[in-house]
Backbone as JSON Lines, residues from 0, in Angstrom:
{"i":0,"aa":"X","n":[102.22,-18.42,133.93],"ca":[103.19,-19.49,133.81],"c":[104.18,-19.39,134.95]}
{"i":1,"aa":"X","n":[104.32,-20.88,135.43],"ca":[105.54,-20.62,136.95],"c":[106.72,-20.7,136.47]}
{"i":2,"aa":"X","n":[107.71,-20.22,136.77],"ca":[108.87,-20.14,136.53],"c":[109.44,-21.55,137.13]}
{"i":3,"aa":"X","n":[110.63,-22.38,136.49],"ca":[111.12,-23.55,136.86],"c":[111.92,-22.97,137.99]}
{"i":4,"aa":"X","n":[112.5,-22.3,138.2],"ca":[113.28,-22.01,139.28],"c":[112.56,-21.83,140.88]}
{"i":5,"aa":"X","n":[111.66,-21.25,140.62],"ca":[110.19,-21.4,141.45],"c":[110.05,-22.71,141.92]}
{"i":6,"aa":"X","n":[109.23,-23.51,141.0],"ca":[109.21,-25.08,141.6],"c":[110.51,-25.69,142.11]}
{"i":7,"aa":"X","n":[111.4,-25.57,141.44],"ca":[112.81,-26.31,142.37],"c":[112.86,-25.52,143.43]}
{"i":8,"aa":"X","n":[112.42,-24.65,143.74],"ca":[113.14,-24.35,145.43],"c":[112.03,-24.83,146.14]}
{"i":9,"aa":"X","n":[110.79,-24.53,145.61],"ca":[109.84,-25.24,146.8],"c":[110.1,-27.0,146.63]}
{"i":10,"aa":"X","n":[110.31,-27.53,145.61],"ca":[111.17,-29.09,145.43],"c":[112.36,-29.46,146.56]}
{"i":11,"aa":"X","n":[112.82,-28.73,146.58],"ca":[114.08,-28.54,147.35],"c":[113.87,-28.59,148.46]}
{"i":12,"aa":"X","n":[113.31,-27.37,149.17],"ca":[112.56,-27.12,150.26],"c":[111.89,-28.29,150.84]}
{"i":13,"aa":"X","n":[110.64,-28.71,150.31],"ca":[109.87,-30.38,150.84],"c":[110.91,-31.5,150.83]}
{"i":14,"aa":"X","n":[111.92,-31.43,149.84],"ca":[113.08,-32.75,149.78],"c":[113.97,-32.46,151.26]}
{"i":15,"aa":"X","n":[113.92,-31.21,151.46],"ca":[115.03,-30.79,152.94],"c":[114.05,-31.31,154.37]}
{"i":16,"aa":"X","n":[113.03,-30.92,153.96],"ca":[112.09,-31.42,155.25],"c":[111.64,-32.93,155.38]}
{"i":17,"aa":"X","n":[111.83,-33.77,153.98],"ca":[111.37,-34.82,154.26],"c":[112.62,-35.72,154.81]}
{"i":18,"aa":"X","n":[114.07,-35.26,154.27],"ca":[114.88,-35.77,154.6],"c":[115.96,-35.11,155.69]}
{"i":19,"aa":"X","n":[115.66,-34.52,156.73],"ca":[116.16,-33.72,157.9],"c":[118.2,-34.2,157.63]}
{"i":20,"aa":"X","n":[117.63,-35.79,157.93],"ca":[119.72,-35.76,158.5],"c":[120.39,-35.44,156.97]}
{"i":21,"aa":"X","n":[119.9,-35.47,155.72],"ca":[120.65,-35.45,154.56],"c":[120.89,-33.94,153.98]}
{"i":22,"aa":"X","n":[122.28,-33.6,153.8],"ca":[122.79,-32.28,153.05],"c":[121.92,-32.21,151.59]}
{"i":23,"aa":"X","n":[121.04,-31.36,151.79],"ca":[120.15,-31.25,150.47],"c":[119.82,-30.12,149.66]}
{"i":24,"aa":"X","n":[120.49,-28.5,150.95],"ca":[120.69,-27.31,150.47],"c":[122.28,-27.15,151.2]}
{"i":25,"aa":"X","n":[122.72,-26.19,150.79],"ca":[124.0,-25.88,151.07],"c":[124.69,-24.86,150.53]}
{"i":26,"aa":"X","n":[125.7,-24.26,151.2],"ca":[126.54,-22.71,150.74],"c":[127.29,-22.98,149.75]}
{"i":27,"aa":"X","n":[127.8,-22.25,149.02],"ca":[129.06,-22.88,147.91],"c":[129.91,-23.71,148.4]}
{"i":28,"aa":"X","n":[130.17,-23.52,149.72],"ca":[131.45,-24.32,149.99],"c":[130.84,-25.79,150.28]}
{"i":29,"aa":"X","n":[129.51,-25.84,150.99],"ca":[129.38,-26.89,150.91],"c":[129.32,-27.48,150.54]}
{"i":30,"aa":"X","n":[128.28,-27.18,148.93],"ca":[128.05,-27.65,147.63],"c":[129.4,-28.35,147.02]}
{"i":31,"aa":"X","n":[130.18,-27.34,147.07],"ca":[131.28,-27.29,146.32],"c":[132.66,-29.14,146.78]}
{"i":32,"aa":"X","n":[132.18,-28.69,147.9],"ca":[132.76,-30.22,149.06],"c":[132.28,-31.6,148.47]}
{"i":33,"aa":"X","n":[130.75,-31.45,148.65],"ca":[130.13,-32.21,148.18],"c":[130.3,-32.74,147.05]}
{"i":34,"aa":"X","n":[130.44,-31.81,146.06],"ca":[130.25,-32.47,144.58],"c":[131.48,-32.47,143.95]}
{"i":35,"aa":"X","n":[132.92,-32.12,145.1],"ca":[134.63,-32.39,145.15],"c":[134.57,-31.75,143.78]}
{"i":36,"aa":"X","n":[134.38,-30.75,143.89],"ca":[135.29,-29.45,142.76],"c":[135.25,-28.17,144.05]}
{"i":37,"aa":"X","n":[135.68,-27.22,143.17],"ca":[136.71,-26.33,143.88],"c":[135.51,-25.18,143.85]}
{"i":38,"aa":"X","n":[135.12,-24.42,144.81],"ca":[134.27,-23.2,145.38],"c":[134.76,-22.42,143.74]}
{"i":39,"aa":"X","n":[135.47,-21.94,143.23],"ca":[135.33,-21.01,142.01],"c":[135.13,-22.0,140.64]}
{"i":40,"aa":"X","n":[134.97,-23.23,140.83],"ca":[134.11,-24.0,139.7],"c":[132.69,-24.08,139.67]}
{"i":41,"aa":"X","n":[132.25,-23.48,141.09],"ca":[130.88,-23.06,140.96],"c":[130.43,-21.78,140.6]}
{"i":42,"aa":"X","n":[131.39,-21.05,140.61],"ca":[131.58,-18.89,140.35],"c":[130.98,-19.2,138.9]}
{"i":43,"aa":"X","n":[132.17,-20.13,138.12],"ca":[131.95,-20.06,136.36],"c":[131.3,-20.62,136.1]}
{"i":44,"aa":"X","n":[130.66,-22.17,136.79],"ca":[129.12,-22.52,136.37],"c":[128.16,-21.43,136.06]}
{"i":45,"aa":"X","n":[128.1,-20.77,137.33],"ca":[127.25,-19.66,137.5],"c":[127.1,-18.7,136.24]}
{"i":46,"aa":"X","n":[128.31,-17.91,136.4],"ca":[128.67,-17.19,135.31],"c":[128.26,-17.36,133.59]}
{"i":47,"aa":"X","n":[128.45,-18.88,133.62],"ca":[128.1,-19.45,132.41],"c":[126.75,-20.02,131.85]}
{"i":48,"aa":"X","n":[125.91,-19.74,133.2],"ca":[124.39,-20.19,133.2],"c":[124.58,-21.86,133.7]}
{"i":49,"aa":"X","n":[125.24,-23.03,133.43],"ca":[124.96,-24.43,133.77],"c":[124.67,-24.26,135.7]}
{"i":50,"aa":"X","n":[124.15,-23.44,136.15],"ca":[124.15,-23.55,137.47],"c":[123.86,-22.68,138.07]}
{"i":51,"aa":"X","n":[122.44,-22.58,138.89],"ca":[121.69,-21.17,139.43],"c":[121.66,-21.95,140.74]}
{"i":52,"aa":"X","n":[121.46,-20.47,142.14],"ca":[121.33,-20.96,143.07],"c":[120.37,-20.98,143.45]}
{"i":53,"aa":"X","n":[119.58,-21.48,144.21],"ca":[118.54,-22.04,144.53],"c":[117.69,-20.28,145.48]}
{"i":54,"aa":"X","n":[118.26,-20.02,146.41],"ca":[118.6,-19.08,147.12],"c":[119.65,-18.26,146.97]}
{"i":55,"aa":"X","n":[119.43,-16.75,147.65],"ca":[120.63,-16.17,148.5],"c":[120.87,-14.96,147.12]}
{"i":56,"aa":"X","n":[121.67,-13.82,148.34],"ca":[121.59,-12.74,147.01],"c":[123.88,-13.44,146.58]}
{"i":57,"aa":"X","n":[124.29,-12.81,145.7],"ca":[125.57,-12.49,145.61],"c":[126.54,-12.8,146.61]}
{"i":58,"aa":"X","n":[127.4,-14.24,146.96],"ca":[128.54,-13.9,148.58],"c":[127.63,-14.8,149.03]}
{"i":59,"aa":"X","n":[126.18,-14.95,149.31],"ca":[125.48,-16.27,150.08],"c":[124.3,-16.68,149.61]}
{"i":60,"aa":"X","n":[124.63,-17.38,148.42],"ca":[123.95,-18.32,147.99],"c":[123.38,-19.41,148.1]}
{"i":61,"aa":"X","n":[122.81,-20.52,148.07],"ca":[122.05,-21.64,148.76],"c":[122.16,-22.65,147.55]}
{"i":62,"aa":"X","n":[122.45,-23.61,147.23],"ca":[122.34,-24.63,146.14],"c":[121.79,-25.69,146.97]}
{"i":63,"aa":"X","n":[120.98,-26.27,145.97],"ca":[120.45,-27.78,146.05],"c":[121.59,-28.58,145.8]}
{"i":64,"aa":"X","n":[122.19,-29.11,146.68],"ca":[123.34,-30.28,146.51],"c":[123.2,-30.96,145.63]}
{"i":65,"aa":"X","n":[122.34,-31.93,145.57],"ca":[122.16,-32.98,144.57],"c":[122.25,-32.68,142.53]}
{"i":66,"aa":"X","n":[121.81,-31.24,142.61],"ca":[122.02,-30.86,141.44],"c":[123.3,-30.16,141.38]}
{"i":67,"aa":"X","n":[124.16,-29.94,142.36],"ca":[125.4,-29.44,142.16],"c":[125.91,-31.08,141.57]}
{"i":68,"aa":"X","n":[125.73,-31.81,142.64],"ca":[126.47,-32.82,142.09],"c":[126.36,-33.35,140.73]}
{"i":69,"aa":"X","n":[125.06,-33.9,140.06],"ca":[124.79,-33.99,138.59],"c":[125.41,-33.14,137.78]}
{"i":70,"aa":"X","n":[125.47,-31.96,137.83],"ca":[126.34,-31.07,137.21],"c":[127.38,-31.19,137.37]}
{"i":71,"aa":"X","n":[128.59,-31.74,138.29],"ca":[129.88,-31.62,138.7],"c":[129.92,-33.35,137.73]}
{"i":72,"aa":"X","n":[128.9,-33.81,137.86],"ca":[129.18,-35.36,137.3],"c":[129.25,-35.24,135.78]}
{"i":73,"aa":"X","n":[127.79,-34.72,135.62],"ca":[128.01,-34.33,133.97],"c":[128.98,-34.32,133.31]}
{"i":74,"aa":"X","n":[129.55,-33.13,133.68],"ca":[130.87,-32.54,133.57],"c":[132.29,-33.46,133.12]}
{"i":75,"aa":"X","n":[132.09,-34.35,134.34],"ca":[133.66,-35.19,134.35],"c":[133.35,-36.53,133.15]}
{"i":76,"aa":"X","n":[132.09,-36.39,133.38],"ca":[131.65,-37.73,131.96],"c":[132.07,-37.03,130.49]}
{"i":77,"aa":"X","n":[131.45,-35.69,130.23],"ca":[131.63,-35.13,128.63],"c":[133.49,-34.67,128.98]}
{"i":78,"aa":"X","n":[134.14,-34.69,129.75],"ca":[135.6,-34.7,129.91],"c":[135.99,-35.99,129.35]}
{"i":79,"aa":"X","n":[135.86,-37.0,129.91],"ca":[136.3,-38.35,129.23],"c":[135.99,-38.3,128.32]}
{"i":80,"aa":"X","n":[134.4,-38.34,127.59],"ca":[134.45,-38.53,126.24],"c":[135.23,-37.66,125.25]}
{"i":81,"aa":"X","n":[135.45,-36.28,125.67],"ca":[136.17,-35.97,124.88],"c":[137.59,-36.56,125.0]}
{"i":82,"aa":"X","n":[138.15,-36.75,126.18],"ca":[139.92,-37.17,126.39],"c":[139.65,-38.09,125.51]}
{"i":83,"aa":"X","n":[138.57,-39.23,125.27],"ca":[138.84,-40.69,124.52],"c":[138.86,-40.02,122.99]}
{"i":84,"aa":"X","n":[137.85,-39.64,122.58],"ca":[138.09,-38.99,121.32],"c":[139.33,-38.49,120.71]}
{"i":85,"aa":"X","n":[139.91,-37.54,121.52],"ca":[141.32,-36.84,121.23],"c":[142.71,-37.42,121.47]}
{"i":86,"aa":"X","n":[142.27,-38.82,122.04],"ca":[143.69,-39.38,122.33],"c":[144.22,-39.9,120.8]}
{"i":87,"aa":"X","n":[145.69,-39.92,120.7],"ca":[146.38,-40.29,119.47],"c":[145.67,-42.13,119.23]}
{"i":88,"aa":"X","n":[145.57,-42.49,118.15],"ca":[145.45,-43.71,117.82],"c":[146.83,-44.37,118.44]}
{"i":89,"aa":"X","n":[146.16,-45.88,118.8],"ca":[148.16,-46.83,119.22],"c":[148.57,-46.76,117.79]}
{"i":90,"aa":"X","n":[150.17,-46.73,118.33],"ca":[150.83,-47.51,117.2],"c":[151.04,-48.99,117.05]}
{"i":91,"aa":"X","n":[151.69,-48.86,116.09],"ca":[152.15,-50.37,115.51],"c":[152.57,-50.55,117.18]}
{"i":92,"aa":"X","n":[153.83,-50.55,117.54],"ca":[154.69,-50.97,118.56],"c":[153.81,-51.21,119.95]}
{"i":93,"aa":"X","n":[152.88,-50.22,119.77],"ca":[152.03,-50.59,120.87],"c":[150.86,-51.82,120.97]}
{"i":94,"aa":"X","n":[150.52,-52.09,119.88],"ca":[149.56,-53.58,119.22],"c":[150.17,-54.59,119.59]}
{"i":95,"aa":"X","n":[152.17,-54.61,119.02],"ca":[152.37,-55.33,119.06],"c":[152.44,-55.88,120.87]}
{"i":96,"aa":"X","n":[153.21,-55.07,121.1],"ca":[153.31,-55.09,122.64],"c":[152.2,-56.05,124.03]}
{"i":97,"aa":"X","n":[150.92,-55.11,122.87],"ca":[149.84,-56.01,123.42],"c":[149.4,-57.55,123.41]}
């Protein structure tokens, strides 16, 4: 049995060669640029399992951009749904207002 992590890097790999000018592997920082969160929001992905690197031992790692980004997107979507959930109901004064 192949390991999934296996196929995504050779995935990765053919996606980098077919598309030369496009950022498609990248260092944390790049990743991190890319998918506009902060180089130690990728440490605790990590840490937390939602996010393996593609490459690289510990300090230089290699991520597939595109899945940094889905993950950085994910992320800010289950944020809203929860902010909408947890916000106070309007009040009266505010209905009326409307």
């Amino acid at each position: 049995m192949t390991d999934p992590l296996d196929e995504a890097r050779w995935n990765a790999l053919e996606e980098a060669r077919s598309n030369p000018g496009e950022a498609i592997l990248g260092d944390l920082f790049k990743a991190a640029e890319v998918a506009k969160v902060m180089p130690n929001t990728l440490r605790v992905w990590m840490s937390r399992g939602k996010l393996k690197p593609l490459f690289g031992e510990p300090g230089k790692e290699i991520f597939h951009i595109p899945t940094v980004v889905a993950v950085a997107e994910a992320g800010r979507e289950a944020r809203r749904k929860r902010t909408q959930k947890s916000s106070p109901p309007h009040s009266a004064l505010d209905q009326l207002a409307a």
